[in-house]
Amino acid sequence: MWSRRMRQAALIGGVVGLALFYAMYTVFGSPAYALFIIFGAAIAAGTVWVMDNPPVD
């Protein structure tokens, strides 16, 4: 189910989400921004999944 490209994209998305979380947490102090980590990884992996599986006409 998870290809190597999807795992790489999820890792990169998670790192970007972590950076966003750190920035927002230092500015606003709310731990709710930790969702950026999960959303970043999911969006990146989902994008690769859609690109790897083109729709069938």
mmCIF file of N, CA and C in Angstrom:
data_model
loop_
_atom_site.group_PDB
_atom_site.id
_atom_site.type_symbol
_atom_site.label_atom_id
_atom_site.label_comp_id
_atom_site.label_asym_id
_atom_site.label_seq_id
_atom_site.Cartn_x
_atom_site.Cartn_y
_atom_site.Cartn_z
ATOM 1 N N MET A 1 0.813 -1.193 0.000
ATOM 2 C CA MET A 1 0.000 0.000 0.000
ATOM 3 C C MET A 1 0.862 1.264 0.000
ATOM 4 N N TRP A 2 1.835 1.336 0.881
ATOM 5 C CA TRP A 2 2.709 2.495 0.958
ATOM 6 C C TRP A 2 3.935 2.262 0.098
ATOM 7 N N SER A 3 4.085 3.041 -0.947
ATOM 8 C CA SER A 3 5.284 2.935 -1.765
ATOM 9 C C SER A 3 6.406 3.735 -1.103
ATOM 10 N N ARG A 4 7.593 3.566 -1.636
ATOM 11 C CA ARG A 4 8.740 4.279 -1.087
ATOM 12 C C ARG A 4 8.566 5.789 -1.250
ATOM 13 N N ARG A 5 8.032 6.210 -2.394
ATOM 14 C CA ARG A 5 7.815 7.642 -2.638
ATOM 15 C C ARG A 5 6.793 8.217 -1.668
ATOM 16 N N MET A 6 5.774 7.424 -1.315
ATOM 17 C CA MET A 6 4.773 7.898 -0.360
ATOM 18 C C MET A 6 5.381 8.062 1.032
ATOM 19 N N ARG A 7 6.219 7.122 1.429
ATOM 20 C CA ARG A 7 6.874 7.231 2.735
ATOM 21 C C ARG A 7 7.797 8.445 2.773
ATOM 22 N N GLN A 8 8.541 8.679 1.679
ATOM 23 C CA GLN A 8 9.425 9.841 1.619
ATOM 24 C C GLN A 8 8.620 11.135 1.682
ATOM 25 N N ALA A 9 7.521 11.188 0.941
ATOM 26 C CA ALA A 9 6.685 12.391 0.949
ATOM 27 C C ALA A 9 6.078 12.616 2.330
ATOM 28 N N ALA A 10 5.642 11.547 2.980
ATOM 29 C CA ALA A 10 5.077 11.682 4.326
ATOM 30 C C ALA A 10 6.126 12.192 5.305
ATOM 31 N N LEU A 11 7.339 11.721 5.176
ATOM 32 C CA LEU A 11 8.412 12.177 6.053
ATOM 33 C C LEU A 11 8.710 13.660 5.821
ATOM 34 N N ILE A 12 8.811 14.054 4.569
ATOM 35 C CA ILE A 12 9.077 15.465 4.256
ATOM 36 C C ILE A 12 7.906 16.338 4.711
ATOM 37 N N GLY A 13 6.683 15.884 4.459
ATOM 38 C CA GLY A 13 5.517 16.632 4.921
ATOM 39 C C GLY A 13 5.464 16.744 6.434
ATOM 40 N N GLY A 14 5.870 15.692 7.113
ATOM 41 C CA GLY A 14 5.914 15.737 8.570
ATOM 42 C C GLY A 14 6.952 16.714 9.091
ATOM 43 N N VAL A 15 8.089 16.771 8.424
ATOM 44 C CA VAL A 15 9.136 17.718 8.828
ATOM 45 C C VAL A 15 8.673 19.156 8.600
ATOM 46 N N VAL A 16 8.028 19.387 7.463
ATOM 47 C CA VAL A 16 7.488 20.726 7.198
ATOM 48 C C VAL A 16 6.402 21.066 8.227
ATOM 49 N N GLY A 17 5.548 20.097 8.531
ATOM 50 C CA GLY A 17 4.531 20.311 9.555
ATOM 51 C C GLY A 17 5.142 20.596 10.918
ATOM 52 N N LEU A 18 6.236 19.931 11.219
ATOM 53 C CA LEU A 18 6.923 20.174 12.486
ATOM 54 C C LEU A 18 7.483 21.588 12.537
ATOM 55 N N ALA A 19 8.040 22.055 11.428
ATOM 56 C CA ALA A 19 8.559 23.421 11.378
ATOM 57 C C ALA A 19 7.426 24.440 11.547
ATOM 58 N N LEU A 20 6.290 24.188 10.887
ATOM 59 C CA LEU A 20 5.145 25.081 11.043
ATOM 60 C C LEU A 20 4.626 25.066 12.476
ATOM 61 N N PHE A 21 4.571 23.866 13.076
ATOM 62 C CA PHE A 21 4.132 23.759 14.460
ATOM 63 C C PHE A 21 5.043 24.558 15.383
ATOM 64 N N TYR A 22 6.335 24.423 15.198
ATOM 65 C CA TYR A 22 7.290 25.144 16.046
ATOM 66 C C TYR A 22 7.101 26.650 15.915
ATOM 67 N N ALA A 23 6.940 27.122 14.683
ATOM 68 C CA ALA A 23 6.764 28.558 14.464
ATOM 69 C C ALA A 23 5.468 29.050 15.102
ATOM 70 N N MET A 24 4.386 28.339 14.877
ATOM 71 C CA MET A 24 3.102 28.773 15.421
ATOM 72 C C MET A 24 3.043 28.626 16.942
ATOM 73 N N TYR A 25 3.698 27.599 17.471
ATOM 74 C CA TYR A 25 3.693 27.405 18.914
ATOM 75 C C TYR A 25 4.472 28.503 19.616
ATOM 76 N N THR A 26 5.592 28.932 19.017
ATOM 77 C CA THR A 26 6.364 29.993 19.646
ATOM 78 C C THR A 26 5.642 31.335 19.565
ATOM 79 N N VAL A 27 4.857 31.549 18.508
ATOM 80 C CA VAL A 27 4.151 32.818 18.374
ATOM 81 C C VAL A 27 2.885 32.842 19.229
ATOM 82 N N PHE A 28 2.065 31.793 19.110
ATOM 83 C CA PHE A 28 0.757 31.809 19.765
ATOM 84 C C PHE A 28 0.683 30.958 21.029
ATOM 85 N N GLY A 29 1.586 29.993 21.203
ATOM 86 C CA GLY A 29 1.618 29.181 22.413
ATOM 87 C C GLY A 29 0.524 28.133 22.528
ATOM 88 N N SER A 30 -0.082 27.763 21.430
ATOM 89 C CA SER A 30 -1.158 26.777 21.471
ATOM 90 C C SER A 30 -0.666 25.432 20.929
ATOM 91 N N PRO A 31 -0.828 24.352 21.692
ATOM 92 C CA PRO A 31 -0.400 23.044 21.199
ATOM 93 C C PRO A 31 -1.321 22.471 20.122
ATOM 94 N N ALA A 32 -2.427 23.139 19.835
ATOM 95 C CA ALA A 32 -3.348 22.655 18.808
ATOM 96 C C ALA A 32 -2.703 22.658 17.426
ATOM 97 N N TYR A 33 -1.648 23.452 17.267
ATOM 98 C CA TYR A 33 -0.968 23.507 15.972
ATOM 99 C C TYR A 33 -0.163 22.235 15.690
ATOM 100 N N ALA A 34 -0.128 21.300 16.626
ATOM 101 C CA ALA A 34 0.535 20.018 16.383
ATOM 102 C C ALA A 34 -0.170 19.238 15.276
ATOM 103 N N LEU A 35 -1.397 19.606 14.994
ATOM 104 C CA LEU A 35 -2.114 18.966 13.882
ATOM 105 C C LEU A 35 -1.447 19.236 12.543
ATOM 106 N N PHE A 36 -0.657 20.312 12.455
ATOM 107 C CA PHE A 36 0.064 20.601 11.215
ATOM 108 C C PHE A 36 1.006 19.455 10.843
ATOM 109 N N ILE A 37 1.546 18.773 11.841
ATOM 110 C CA ILE A 37 2.466 17.667 11.577
ATOM 111 C C ILE A 37 1.718 16.536 10.873
ATOM 112 N N ILE A 38 0.580 16.170 11.410
ATOM 113 C CA ILE A 38 -0.221 15.087 10.850
ATOM 114 C C ILE A 38 -0.768 15.475 9.486
ATOM 115 N N PHE A 39 -1.315 16.689 9.392
ATOM 116 C CA PHE A 39 -1.891 17.127 8.126
ATOM 117 C C PHE A 39 -0.830 17.261 7.041
ATOM 118 N N GLY A 40 0.347 17.755 7.390
ATOM 119 C CA GLY A 40 1.420 17.889 6.409
ATOM 120 C C GLY A 40 1.845 16.539 5.852
ATOM 121 N N ALA A 41 1.980 15.553 6.719
ATOM 122 C CA ALA A 41 2.360 14.212 6.272
ATOM 123 C C ALA A 41 1.262 13.579 5.426
ATOM 124 N N ALA A 42 0.008 13.745 5.840
ATOM 125 C CA ALA A 42 -1.104 13.147 5.099
ATOM 126 C C ALA A 42 -1.293 13.796 3.732
ATOM 127 N N ILE A 43 -1.187 15.102 3.670
ATOM 128 C CA ILE A 43 -1.354 15.792 2.387
ATOM 129 C C ILE A 43 -0.229 15.424 1.429
ATOM 130 N N ALA A 44 0.992 15.350 1.915
ATOM 131 C CA ALA A 44 2.119 15.000 1.047
ATOM 132 C C ALA A 44 1.994 13.559 0.532
ATOM 133 N N ALA A 45 1.666 12.628 1.414
ATOM 134 C CA ALA A 45 1.513 11.234 0.987
ATOM 135 C C ALA A 45 0.322 11.077 0.050
ATOM 136 N N GLY A 46 -0.761 11.780 0.333
ATOM 137 C CA GLY A 46 -1.932 11.717 -0.537
ATOM 138 C C GLY A 46 -1.666 12.272 -1.918
ATOM 139 N N THR A 47 -0.882 13.324 -1.993
ATOM 140 C CA THR A 47 -0.533 13.900 -3.287
ATOM 141 C C THR A 47 0.259 12.911 -4.129
ATOM 142 N N VAL A 48 1.217 12.248 -3.518
ATOM 143 C CA VAL A 48 2.003 11.245 -4.258
ATOM 144 C C VAL A 48 1.125 10.072 -4.654
ATOM 145 N N TRP A 49 0.223 9.664 -3.783
ATOM 146 C CA TRP A 49 -0.669 8.551 -4.100
ATOM 147 C C TRP A 49 -1.545 8.875 -5.309
ATOM 148 N N VAL A 50 -2.065 10.091 -5.360
ATOM 149 C CA VAL A 50 -2.899 10.499 -6.492
ATOM 150 C C VAL A 50 -2.065 10.581 -7.765
ATOM 151 N N MET A 51 -0.851 11.080 -7.672
ATOM 152 C CA MET A 51 0.009 11.185 -8.854
ATOM 153 C C MET A 51 0.414 9.805 -9.370
ATOM 154 N N ASP A 52 0.606 8.850 -8.481
ATOM 155 C CA ASP A 52 0.999 7.498 -8.886
ATOM 156 C C ASP A 52 -0.158 6.688 -9.444
ATOM 157 N N ASN A 53 -1.388 7.029 -9.100
ATOM 158 C CA ASN A 53 -2.554 6.306 -9.552
ATOM 159 C C ASN A 53 -3.467 7.234 -10.343
ATOM 160 N N PRO A 54 -3.197 7.434 -11.613
ATOM 161 C CA PRO A 54 -4.040 8.340 -12.394
ATOM 162 C C PRO A 54 -5.449 7.765 -12.543
ATOM 163 N N PRO A 55 -6.436 8.638 -12.657
ATOM 164 C CA PRO A 55 -7.811 8.153 -12.798
ATOM 165 C C PRO A 55 -8.018 7.382 -14.101
ATOM 166 N N VAL A 56 -8.889 6.416 -14.044
ATOM 167 C CA VAL A 56 -9.185 5.595 -15.221
ATOM 168 C C VAL A 56 -10.407 6.202 -15.922
ATOM 169 N N ASP A 57 -10.313 6.388 -17.226
ATOM 170 C CA ASP A 57 -11.437 6.940 -17.981
ATOM 171 C C ASP A 57 -12.417 5.863 -18.368
#
